[in-house]
Short mmCIF file of C-alpha atoms in Angstrom, two decimals:
data_model
loop_
_atom_site.label_atom_id
_atom_site.label_comp_id
_atom_site.label_asym_id
_atom_site.label_seq_id
_atom_site.Cartn_x
_atom_site.Cartn_y
_atom_site.Cartn_z
CA MET A 1 16.39 -58.23 -35.73
CA PHE A 2 16.79 -60.83 -33.06
CA THR A 3 18.08 -59.27 -29.81
CA VAL A 4 19.37 -61.09 -26.81
CA GLN A 5 17.73 -59.95 -23.57
CA GLN A 6 20.35 -58.92 -21.07
CA THR A 7 19.88 -59.80 -17.42
CA VAL A 8 21.65 -58.42 -14.36
CA GLY A 9 22.95 -61.01 -12.03
CA SER A 10 22.91 -60.90 -8.24
CA VAL A 11 25.88 -60.97 -5.89
CA LEU A 12 26.27 -61.54 -2.19
CA CYS A 13 26.95 -58.68 0.16
CA CYS A 14 30.51 -58.89 1.47
CA LYS A 15 29.30 -58.03 5.01
CA CYS A 16 25.99 -59.76 5.64
CA GLY A 17 25.85 -62.16 2.67
CA ILE A 18 22.35 -61.32 1.37
CA LEU A 19 21.55 -61.25 -2.34
CA MET A 20 21.66 -57.82 -3.89
CA ALA A 21 22.21 -56.00 -7.16
CA PRO A 22 25.90 -55.44 -7.78
CA ASN A 23 27.41 -52.04 -7.04
CA ALA A 24 30.87 -50.47 -6.83
CA ALA A 25 31.24 -51.24 -3.09
CA ASN A 26 29.70 -54.79 -3.21
CA MET A 27 27.75 -53.89 -0.05
CA CYS A 28 24.04 -53.60 0.58
CA VAL A 29 22.60 -50.23 1.58
CA LYS A 30 22.29 -51.11 5.30
CA CYS A 31 25.90 -52.27 5.55
CA LEU A 32 27.13 -49.28 3.56
CA ARG A 33 25.37 -46.88 5.95
CA SER A 34 26.80 -48.72 8.96
CA GLU A 35 30.31 -48.43 7.53
CA VAL A 36 30.16 -44.82 6.18
CA ASP A 37 28.49 -41.77 7.74
CA ILE A 38 28.45 -38.97 5.14
CA THR A 39 27.15 -36.46 7.72
CA GLU A 40 30.29 -36.81 9.81
CA GLY A 41 31.90 -33.40 10.26
CA LEU A 42 28.71 -31.50 9.40
CA GLN A 43 27.16 -29.15 11.93
CA LYS A 44 24.25 -30.52 13.92
CA HIS A 45 23.84 -27.62 16.36
CA VAL A 46 23.95 -23.92 15.42
CA ILE A 47 23.28 -20.75 17.45
CA ILE A 48 21.48 -17.89 15.67
CA ILE A 49 20.74 -14.35 16.90
CA HIS A 50 17.17 -13.05 16.66
CA CYS A 51 15.83 -9.52 17.29
CA PRO A 52 12.38 -9.86 18.92
CA GLU A 53 11.41 -6.24 18.15
CA CYS A 54 11.79 -6.17 14.37
CA ASP A 55 11.75 -9.98 13.85
CA CYS A 56 15.16 -10.02 12.12
CA TYR A 57 18.02 -12.54 12.21
CA LEU A 58 21.70 -11.64 12.37
CA GLN A 59 23.72 -12.65 9.34
CA PRO A 60 27.33 -12.12 10.46
CA PRO A 61 29.03 -9.81 10.73
CA ARG A 62 26.46 -6.96 10.88
CA THR A 63 23.64 -7.68 8.43
CA TRP A 64 20.13 -8.23 9.77
CA LEU A 65 17.73 -10.28 7.63
CA LYS A 66 13.96 -10.01 8.12
CA ALA A 67 12.24 -13.40 7.89
CA GLN A 68 9.05 -14.92 9.25
CA VAL A 69 8.77 -18.30 10.91
CA GLU A 70 8.88 -21.26 8.49
CA SER A 71 9.34 -19.01 5.47
CA LYS A 72 11.55 -19.61 2.46
CA GLU A 73 13.77 -16.72 3.52
CA LEU A 74 14.35 -18.25 6.97
CA LEU A 75 15.04 -21.70 5.46
CA THR A 76 17.64 -20.22 3.11
CA PHE A 77 19.21 -18.30 5.99
CA CYS A 78 19.45 -21.46 8.13
CA VAL A 79 21.04 -23.51 5.36
CA LYS A 80 23.62 -20.81 4.61
CA ARG A 81 24.68 -20.73 8.27
CA LEU A 82 25.93 -24.34 8.05
CA LYS A 83 29.67 -24.85 7.59
CA ASN A 84 31.27 -27.62 5.47
CA LEU A 85 28.00 -28.20 3.65
CA ASN A 86 29.90 -27.87 0.37
CA LYS A 87 31.46 -31.33 1.00
CA VAL A 88 28.11 -32.95 0.23
CA ARG A 89 25.30 -32.34 -2.21
CA LEU A 90 22.11 -30.89 -0.71
CA ILE A 91 18.99 -32.54 -2.10
CA HIS A 92 16.14 -31.36 0.10
CA ALA A 93 15.53 -29.20 3.17
CA GLU A 94 12.38 -28.70 5.24
CA PHE A 95 11.31 -27.49 8.66
CA ILE A 96 10.33 -29.83 11.50
CA TRP A 97 7.60 -28.47 13.73
CA THR A 98 8.73 -27.25 17.16
CA GLU A 99 6.98 -25.52 20.01
CA PRO A 100 6.90 -21.76 19.21
CA HIS A 101 8.19 -20.84 22.70
CA SER A 102 10.98 -23.42 22.76
CA LYS A 103 13.48 -21.10 21.06
CA ARG A 104 14.44 -23.99 18.79
CA ILE A 105 14.29 -24.31 15.02
CA LYS A 106 14.77 -27.80 13.56
CA VAL A 107 15.58 -28.37 9.90
CA LYS A 108 15.67 -31.79 8.20
CA LEU A 109 18.30 -32.02 5.45
CA ARG A 110 18.78 -34.74 2.86
CA VAL A 111 22.26 -34.93 1.34
CA GLN A 112 24.20 -37.12 -1.11
CA LYS A 113 27.90 -38.00 -1.34
CA GLU A 114 30.06 -40.33 -3.40
CA VAL A 115 31.71 -43.05 -1.29
CA LEU A 116 33.74 -46.27 -1.85
CA ASN A 117 34.59 -46.70 -5.51
CA GLY A 118 31.96 -44.31 -6.89
CA ALA A 119 28.90 -45.52 -4.97
CA VAL A 120 26.52 -42.61 -4.18
CA LEU A 121 24.98 -42.68 -0.71
CA GLU A 122 21.99 -40.56 0.32
CA GLN A 123 21.30 -39.79 3.99
CA ALA A 124 18.96 -37.54 6.00
CA TYR A 125 19.86 -35.81 9.24
CA MET A 126 18.49 -33.06 11.48
CA VAL A 127 20.07 -29.72 12.44
CA GLU A 128 18.93 -27.93 15.59
CA TYR A 129 19.17 -24.13 15.70
CA VAL A 130 19.14 -22.47 19.12
CA VAL A 131 17.61 -18.98 18.95
CA HIS A 132 19.16 -16.31 21.19
CA ASP A 133 17.23 -13.05 21.53
CA GLN A 134 19.26 -9.90 21.12
CA MET A 135 18.03 -6.53 19.90
CA CYS A 136 19.65 -4.98 16.84
CA GLU A 137 21.31 -1.58 16.99
CA SER A 138 18.34 0.41 15.67
CA CYS A 139 15.88 -1.29 18.04
CA SER A 140 18.25 -0.77 20.97
CA ARG A 141 18.37 2.97 20.27
CA VAL A 142 14.59 3.15 19.98
CA GLN A 143 14.07 1.25 23.25
CA ALA A 144 16.60 3.42 25.07
CA ASN A 145 14.96 6.62 23.82
CA PRO A 146 11.82 6.43 21.66
CA ASP A 147 12.23 10.07 20.60
CA GLN A 148 15.76 9.53 19.33
CA TRP A 149 15.20 10.28 15.66
CA VAL A 150 17.69 11.66 13.19
CA ALA A 151 15.42 12.79 10.35
CA ALA A 152 11.78 13.89 10.32
CA VAL A 153 9.47 14.38 7.33
CA GLN A 154 6.64 16.85 7.94
CA LEU A 155 3.92 16.14 5.38
CA ARG A 156 1.30 18.90 5.14
CA GLN A 157 -1.65 19.93 2.99
CA HIS A 158 -3.56 23.13 3.73
CA VAL A 159 -7.11 21.96 3.05
CA SER A 160 -10.10 21.32 5.31
CA HIS A 161 -10.21 17.53 4.87
CA ARG A 162 -7.85 14.52 5.02
CA ARG A 163 -8.96 12.54 1.96
CA THR A 164 -5.57 13.03 0.31
CA PHE A 165 -3.83 11.50 3.32
CA PHE A 166 -6.17 8.48 3.26
CA TYR A 167 -5.12 7.85 -0.34
CA LEU A 168 -1.43 8.45 0.44
CA GLU A 169 -1.64 6.01 3.36
CA GLN A 170 -2.72 3.20 1.04
CA LEU A 171 0.05 3.98 -1.47
CA ILE A 172 2.63 3.97 1.32
CA LEU A 173 1.37 0.62 2.59
CA LYS A 174 1.41 -1.01 -0.85
CA HIS A 175 4.97 0.08 -1.63
CA ASP A 176 6.33 -0.24 1.97
CA ALA A 177 7.60 3.34 1.72
CA ALA A 178 7.44 3.93 5.50
CA VAL A 179 8.78 0.54 6.59
CA ARG A 180 11.89 2.27 8.02
CA ALA A 181 9.91 4.82 10.04
CA ILE A 182 10.40 4.43 13.80
CA ARG A 183 7.39 6.60 14.59
CA ILE A 184 4.40 8.09 12.74
CA LYS A 185 2.42 10.90 14.35
CA GLN A 186 -0.78 12.58 13.23
CA MET A 187 -0.71 16.37 13.22
CA ASP A 188 -3.32 19.07 12.63
CA ARG A 189 -3.10 19.26 8.84
CA GLY A 190 -0.76 16.41 8.07
CA ILE A 191 1.42 13.58 9.32
CA ASP A 192 4.98 13.49 10.69
CA PHE A 193 7.29 10.57 9.87
CA PHE A 194 10.42 10.00 11.98
CA PHE A 195 13.43 8.02 10.75
CA ALA A 196 16.68 6.82 12.32
CA ASN A 197 18.75 7.68 9.23
CA ARG A 198 18.74 10.67 6.91
CA SER A 199 18.93 8.41 3.83
CA HIS A 200 15.64 6.74 4.78
CA ALA A 201 13.93 10.14 5.01
CA VAL A 202 15.35 11.22 1.62
CA LYS A 203 14.07 8.01 0.02
CA PHE A 204 10.61 8.58 1.54
CA VAL A 205 10.47 12.17 0.23
CA GLU A 206 11.43 10.93 -3.24
CA PHE A 207 8.54 8.45 -3.10
CA ILE A 208 6.06 11.19 -2.14
CA GLN A 209 7.28 13.34 -5.04
CA LYS A 210 6.46 10.50 -7.46
CA VAL A 211 2.82 10.11 -6.38
CA VAL A 212 1.59 13.66 -5.58
CA PRO A 213 2.65 17.18 -6.66
CA VAL A 214 4.66 18.63 -3.79
CA LYS A 215 7.33 21.17 -2.98
CA SER A 216 9.90 20.47 -0.29
CA ARG A 217 12.72 22.06 1.64
CA ASN A 218 15.09 20.69 4.24
CA ASP A 219 16.96 22.07 7.24
CA LYS A 220 19.39 20.68 9.78
CA GLN A 221 20.11 21.47 13.42
CA LEU A 222 23.39 20.80 15.18
CA VAL A 223 22.91 18.44 18.13
CA SER A 224 26.49 17.78 19.26
CA GLN A 225 30.04 18.05 18.02
CA ASP A 226 33.48 16.71 18.84
CA THR A 227 36.18 19.16 17.81
CA LYS A 228 38.97 16.64 18.41
CA SER A 229 37.65 13.99 16.06
CA ASN A 230 35.77 16.50 13.85
CA ASN A 231 32.46 14.60 14.25
CA TYR A 232 29.15 16.43 14.07
CA ASN A 233 25.66 15.13 14.83
CA TYR A 234 22.69 16.79 13.16
CA LYS A 235 18.93 16.42 13.16
CA TYR A 236 17.38 16.83 9.73
CA THR A 237 13.87 18.11 9.02
CA PHE A 238 12.16 17.81 5.63
CA SER A 239 9.12 20.04 5.09
CA VAL A 240 6.90 18.66 2.31
CA GLU A 241 3.81 20.59 1.22
CA ILE A 242 1.19 18.95 -0.99
CA CYS A 243 -0.63 21.17 -3.46
CA PRO A 244 -4.05 22.23 -2.07
CA ILE A 245 -5.90 21.19 -5.24
CA CYS A 246 -7.87 17.95 -4.73
CA ARG A 247 -9.93 15.72 -6.96
CA GLU A 248 -13.42 17.12 -7.84
CA ASP A 249 -12.40 20.68 -6.91
CA LEU A 250 -13.60 23.57 -9.11
CA VAL A 251 -10.70 25.81 -10.14
CA CYS A 252 -10.49 29.21 -11.79
CA LEU A 253 -7.19 29.33 -13.68
CA PRO A 254 -5.07 32.50 -13.58
CA PRO A 255 -5.21 34.39 -16.90
CA LYS A 256 -1.51 33.87 -17.74
CA LEU A 257 -1.71 30.14 -17.03
CA ALA A 258 -4.96 29.77 -19.01
CA THR A 259 -3.34 31.54 -21.98
CA SER A 260 -0.26 29.29 -21.83
CA LEU A 261 -2.56 26.24 -21.85
CA GLY A 262 -4.27 27.35 -25.08
CA ASN A 263 -7.04 29.47 -23.47
CA LEU A 264 -8.33 26.56 -21.44
CA GLY A 265 -11.26 27.22 -19.13
CA PRO A 266 -11.00 29.37 -17.15
CA LEU A 267 -13.40 27.28 -15.01
CA VAL A 268 -12.06 23.70 -14.88
CA ILE A 269 -12.57 20.60 -12.73
CA CYS A 270 -9.72 18.61 -11.22
CA THR A 271 -10.37 15.01 -12.29
CA LYS A 272 -7.25 13.26 -11.00
CA ILE A 273 -4.23 13.85 -8.76
CA SER A 274 -1.01 11.91 -9.28
CA ASN A 275 2.46 13.38 -9.76
CA SER A 276 0.57 15.84 -12.00
CA ILE A 277 -2.82 17.58 -11.82
CA ALA A 278 -5.42 16.59 -14.44
CA LEU A 279 -7.79 19.48 -15.32
CA LEU A 280 -10.93 19.19 -17.47
CA ASP A 281 -13.07 21.94 -18.99
CA PRO A 282 -16.63 20.56 -18.52
CA LEU A 283 -18.05 22.87 -21.21
CA THR A 284 -15.67 21.94 -24.05
CA LEU A 285 -14.12 18.58 -22.90
CA ARG A 286 -10.63 20.04 -23.32
CA HIS A 287 -8.11 18.86 -20.76
CA CYS A 288 -4.51 19.33 -19.67
CA PHE A 289 -1.96 18.07 -17.14
CA LEU A 290 0.05 20.30 -14.80
CA ASP A 291 3.17 18.93 -13.14
CA ALA A 292 4.44 20.14 -9.76
CA GLU A 293 6.86 22.67 -11.26
CA GLN A 294 4.18 24.28 -13.42
CA TYR A 295 1.74 24.48 -10.53
CA TRP A 296 4.09 26.06 -7.98
CA ARG A 297 5.32 28.55 -10.59
CA ALA A 298 1.77 29.96 -10.87
CA SER A 299 0.06 28.53 -7.80
CA PHE A 300 -3.70 28.89 -7.39
CA THR A 301 -6.37 27.65 -5.00
CA SER A 302 -9.74 26.02 -5.43
CA LEU A 303 -12.76 28.15 -6.16
CA LEU A 304 -15.06 25.54 -4.56
CA SER A 305 -14.17 22.23 -2.88
CA SER A 306 -15.97 18.89 -2.72
CA LYS A 307 -17.47 19.78 0.68
CA GLN A 308 -19.63 22.43 -1.09
CA LEU A 309 -21.25 20.06 -3.55
CA VAL A 310 -25.04 20.39 -3.87
CA GLU A 311 -27.37 17.53 -4.83
CA TYR A 312 -29.49 17.97 -7.95
CA VAL A 313 -32.17 15.84 -9.59
CA VAL A 314 -31.90 15.38 -13.34
CA LEU A 315 -35.15 16.16 -15.14
CA ASP A 316 -34.03 15.68 -18.73
CA VAL A 317 -30.82 14.85 -20.64
CA ASP A 318 -30.10 15.55 -24.31
CA PRO A 319 -26.69 14.25 -25.57
CA ILE A 320 -25.08 16.56 -28.14
CA SER A 321 -21.87 14.63 -28.89
CA SER A 322 -20.60 11.08 -29.14
CA GLU A 323 -18.44 9.41 -26.52
CA VAL A 324 -15.01 11.07 -26.21
CA ASN A 325 -11.93 9.60 -24.52
CA VAL A 326 -10.33 12.34 -22.41
CA GLY A 327 -7.21 11.50 -20.40
CA GLY A 328 -8.11 7.81 -20.10
CA SER A 329 -11.74 8.52 -19.07
CA LYS A 330 -14.82 8.57 -21.28
CA TYR A 331 -17.23 11.52 -21.38
CA VAL A 332 -20.26 12.56 -23.41
CA MET A 333 -21.26 16.20 -23.79
CA ALA A 334 -24.97 16.78 -23.07
CA ASP A 335 -27.51 19.46 -22.21
CA ALA A 336 -29.39 18.69 -19.00
CA GLN A 337 -32.27 20.21 -17.11
CA VAL A 338 -31.75 19.96 -13.34
CA ALA A 339 -33.28 21.24 -10.13
CA ARG A 340 -31.99 21.39 -6.58
CA VAL A 341 -33.27 18.60 -4.37
CA SER A 342 -33.70 21.12 -1.55
CA ASP A 343 -36.10 23.18 -3.73
CA PHE A 344 -38.65 20.37 -4.14
CA GLY A 345 -41.96 21.50 -2.70
CA LYS A 346 -40.73 25.07 -2.21
CA ASN A 347 -40.27 26.57 -5.70
CA ASP A 348 -40.06 25.66 -9.37
CA THR A 349 -36.48 26.82 -9.96
CA MET A 350 -34.80 24.81 -12.74
CA PHE A 351 -31.48 25.18 -14.53
CA MET A 352 -30.36 24.35 -18.06
CA VAL A 353 -26.73 23.22 -17.85
CA ARG A 354 -24.12 21.74 -20.15
CA THR A 355 -22.37 18.78 -18.62
CA HIS A 356 -19.71 16.21 -19.48
CA LEU A 357 -21.64 13.42 -17.73
CA GLY A 358 -24.00 12.55 -20.58
CA HIS A 359 -22.82 8.92 -20.53
CA LEU A 360 -23.88 8.48 -16.87
CA LEU A 361 -26.96 10.63 -16.30
CA ASN A 362 -30.52 9.78 -17.22
CA ALA A 363 -33.82 11.42 -16.37
CA GLY A 364 -34.61 10.79 -12.71
CA ASP A 365 -31.00 10.33 -11.61
CA TYR A 366 -29.29 12.41 -8.94
CA ALA A 367 -26.06 14.33 -9.47
CA LEU A 368 -23.69 16.40 -7.36
CA GLY A 369 -22.53 19.77 -8.61
CA TYR A 370 -21.51 23.30 -7.68
CA ASP A 371 -24.25 25.92 -7.34
CA LEU A 372 -22.59 28.98 -8.85
CA HIS A 373 -26.00 30.68 -9.06
CA ALA A 374 -26.18 31.07 -5.26
CA ALA A 375 -22.46 30.82 -4.41
CA ASN A 376 -20.68 33.82 -2.93
CA SER A 377 -17.16 33.65 -4.35
CA ASN A 378 -14.35 35.98 -3.41
CA ASP A 379 -11.70 34.52 -5.69
CA MET A 380 -9.49 37.27 -7.11
CA GLU A 381 -8.79 35.32 -10.30
CA ILE A 382 -12.42 35.65 -11.45
CA ASP A 383 -12.25 39.45 -11.25
CA LYS A 384 -9.35 39.43 -13.73
CA TYR A 385 -11.64 38.08 -16.47
CA LYS A 386 -13.76 40.90 -17.88
CA GLY A 387 -17.05 39.85 -19.37
CA LEU A 388 -16.85 36.29 -18.09
CA VAL A 389 -20.28 34.64 -18.10
CA MET A 390 -20.48 32.23 -15.17
CA PRO A 391 -22.60 29.09 -15.63
CA GLU A 392 -25.32 28.65 -13.03
CA VAL A 393 -24.49 25.01 -12.29
CA ILE A 394 -21.48 22.77 -12.96
CA LEU A 395 -22.19 19.08 -12.43
CA VAL A 396 -19.26 17.01 -11.15
CA LYS A 397 -20.41 13.42 -10.63
CA LYS A 398 -23.42 11.15 -10.36
CA SER A 399 -24.91 10.70 -6.90
CA TYR A 400 -25.80 7.32 -5.41
CA GLU A 401 -26.98 8.62 -2.06
CA GLU A 402 -30.53 7.30 -2.44
CA THR A 403 -29.41 3.73 -3.14
CA ARG A 404 -26.77 3.88 -0.40
CA GLN A 405 -29.42 4.77 2.17
CA LYS A 406 -30.85 1.26 1.82
CA LYS A 407 -27.47 -0.36 2.49
CA ARG A 408 -26.50 1.89 5.40
CA GLY A 409 -25.02 -0.05 8.29
CA LYS A 410 -24.18 -3.14 6.22
CA PRO A 411 -20.49 -4.16 6.15
CA ARG A 412 -18.47 -4.13 2.95
CA ALA A 413 -16.98 -7.22 1.37
CA TRP A 414 -13.54 -5.58 1.42
CA LYS A 415 -11.32 -3.69 3.81
CA LEU A 416 -8.15 -1.59 3.87
CA LYS A 417 -5.03 -1.74 6.02
CA SER A 418 -3.78 1.26 7.99
CA LEU A 419 -0.49 2.66 9.26
CA PRO A 420 0.36 2.64 13.01
CA ILE A 421 -0.28 6.37 13.40
CA GLU A 422 -0.09 7.94 16.86
CA VAL A 423 -2.78 10.46 17.77
CA ASP A 424 -2.04 13.29 20.17
CA ALA A 425 -4.03 12.45 23.32
CA SER A 426 -3.71 15.99 24.70
CA ASP A 427 -5.87 17.43 21.92
CA THR A 428 -9.15 18.69 23.42
CA ARG A 429 -10.96 18.54 20.08
CA GLY A 430 -10.60 14.76 19.96
CA ARG A 431 -14.24 13.66 19.70
CA ALA A 432 -15.28 16.29 17.15
CA ASP A 433 -12.24 15.57 14.98
CA GLU A 434 -12.86 11.81 15.23
CA GLU A 435 -16.43 12.16 13.96
CA LYS A 436 -15.27 14.42 11.14
CA MET A 437 -12.51 11.99 10.19
CA ASN A 438 -14.93 9.04 10.18
CA LYS A 439 -17.20 10.87 7.74
CA GLU A 440 -14.26 11.76 5.51
CA TYR A 441 -13.01 8.16 5.61
CA GLU A 442 -16.46 6.88 4.64
CA GLN A 443 -16.48 9.31 1.72
CA PHE A 444 -13.05 8.03 0.70
CA LEU A 445 -14.36 4.44 0.70
CA ARG A 446 -17.28 5.50 -1.48
CA ASP A 447 -14.89 7.19 -3.90
CA LEU A 448 -12.96 3.91 -4.19
CA GLU A 449 -16.17 2.10 -5.11
CA GLU A 450 -17.17 4.72 -7.69
CA GLN A 451 -13.76 5.30 -9.30
CA PRO A 452 -11.97 2.16 -10.65
CA GLU A 453 -8.91 4.24 -11.65
CA LEU A 454 -8.62 5.52 -8.07
CA ARG A 455 -8.15 2.01 -6.66
CA PHE A 456 -5.74 0.99 -9.42
CA ASN A 457 -2.67 1.55 -7.19
CA ILE A 458 -4.34 0.44 -3.94
CA SER A 459 -4.47 -3.03 -2.37
CA LEU A 460 -7.98 -4.03 -1.24
CA TYR A 461 -8.37 -7.14 0.94
CA ARG A 462 -11.23 -9.55 1.46
CA ASN A 463 -13.25 -9.02 4.62
CA LYS A 464 -13.53 -12.46 6.24
CA GLU A 465 -16.30 -11.22 8.54
CA TYR A 466 -18.51 -10.28 5.60
CA GLN A 467 -21.46 -12.58 4.97
CA PRO A 468 -23.80 -11.69 2.07
CA SER A 469 -27.44 -11.64 3.01
CA GLU A 470 -29.54 -14.27 1.25
CA MET A 471 -32.75 -12.33 1.90
CA ALA A 472 -31.50 -9.12 0.27
CA SER A 473 -33.80 -7.60 -2.29
CA VAL A 474 -32.82 -7.75 -5.92
CA THR A 475 -33.37 -4.02 -6.31
CA ASP A 476 -31.57 -3.16 -3.09
CA GLY A 477 -28.69 -0.96 -4.20
CA GLU A 478 -28.55 -2.33 -7.74
CA ASP A 479 -27.28 0.98 -9.16
CA ALA A 480 -24.72 1.64 -6.44
CA PRO A 481 -21.17 0.86 -7.62
CA SER A 482 -19.14 -1.73 -5.75
CA VAL A 483 -15.70 -3.32 -5.89
CA PRO A 484 -15.55 -6.54 -7.98
CA LEU A 485 -14.46 -9.62 -6.04
CA GLU A 486 -11.66 -10.36 -8.53
CA GLU A 487 -9.91 -7.14 -7.46
CA LEU A 488 -9.68 -8.22 -3.80
CA LEU A 489 -6.62 -9.83 -2.24
CA ASP A 490 -6.47 -12.42 0.53
CA ASP A 491 -4.85 -11.10 3.71
CA LEU A 492 -2.15 -13.71 4.45
CA LYS A 493 -1.38 -14.37 8.12
CA LEU A 494 0.94 -17.23 8.96
CA SER A 495 -0.51 -17.70 12.43
CA ASP A 496 -4.18 -17.65 11.46
CA GLU A 497 -5.07 -21.31 11.39
CA GLU A 498 -3.38 -24.62 11.77
CA GLY A 499 -4.46 -25.64 8.31
CA ASP A 500 -2.72 -22.68 6.73
CA ASP A 501 0.58 -23.65 8.31
CA GLU A 502 0.49 -27.24 7.08
CA GLY A 503 1.37 -26.13 3.57
CA LEU A 504 4.57 -24.57 4.88
CA ASP A 505 5.74 -27.67 6.71
CA ASP A 506 6.01 -29.62 3.47
CA GLY A 507 7.89 -26.93 1.61
CA GLY A 508 11.42 -27.83 0.59
CA MET A 509 14.35 -26.32 -1.16
CA GLN A 510 16.13 -27.90 -4.11
CA GLU A 511 19.72 -27.21 -4.93
#
């Protein structure tokens, strides 16, 4: 069909007389802006309250909002503080760079409004926020008296190492479980957490109960009272004890418990600790899980701990079963011939053992295990089993000590964060305990490299100082496990570099 092309005519502006496309006001954009100011009546200057201790902003009347500089949370907070903004339509909002020490925050807003016979006018303007420093109530109490706590959580585990607390520290950091703690102090066999409110301590105890098997009790002490107003002030103490069974420990189950678990064991290995205890019989590949209630009902201790592991060399391996999936991990039953590394050149003592590590061990490999042949055990639970034949060796895991010797002193490509824990300076055993803790922490880092399921709930960050060596040998540590680069996170810091901050300056908010 033949269509007639429509054209739009031009009209003269009623103010300046230039040609323009017709609109409802018959004015050009410049004249319309000179006649109408849509930002009239909107706030251009606002005062906001900032707490310099906890980096929070006061949202009247009493709510404190935590927000970092030039973040989306701070931009939303600034926009919501403006009055009469509902008279216009907000199109875009962004920060304008200001000197960090100027105590000024500038936000550029772009708004729209309908004016003069339906014409829509868009205009940009700037709002200046003056930041006044004032500490919030909780920070004021802490500054007045740092020891002014209301609730304390005493976390304890009666073992000779702190590997459990290293793992707990990473879980607490990932889930921000101790973000409300006003003080964290390291004790002899545990850590104390201090809170300003009882509810924060209760929430922290509930988190601990979800990640490790514990038993807890709580007490309160009267601090002051007002008989006229019937007000009482208490200090609350929560005592939380973690079960003394740790991963890789060798356990002899009590006879009643072993019977209730279908005659499991009685010698079993603890393979995993979460809110339950995972136990594995290395001779039959049977396994079970004990929750906290079951454990504390028939509590038991470790027969041998990971500090008593002995290094063996594997002379021969003969698999006797196919790969079996046990509790999310894969094992292969095998008969192995091993000898103690310390016996080389001294005697020809060898042991025939049955192990669950047939999928990992080959002839010539090294393994760590418990030497029951030479161990002097005084566990009362073993005496309750009549006619029990003890195996001479129980292998626990493959050893990578030989390959790690070549990489000793080299930094890792990843790192972990840590809690701000206070150490008692009056302790005279400081240097010896520090060396012991460094060794235990190094062992914890090795466990993270060897066990992928152990680092499943942990955040590992890239080490920016790490530089891989180009001259490293191809065989240097090829069998030693490491953390894949795709599992690492980038540690974000807003004040790191100028280039990182440029991406935040262009960020806007649409409404």
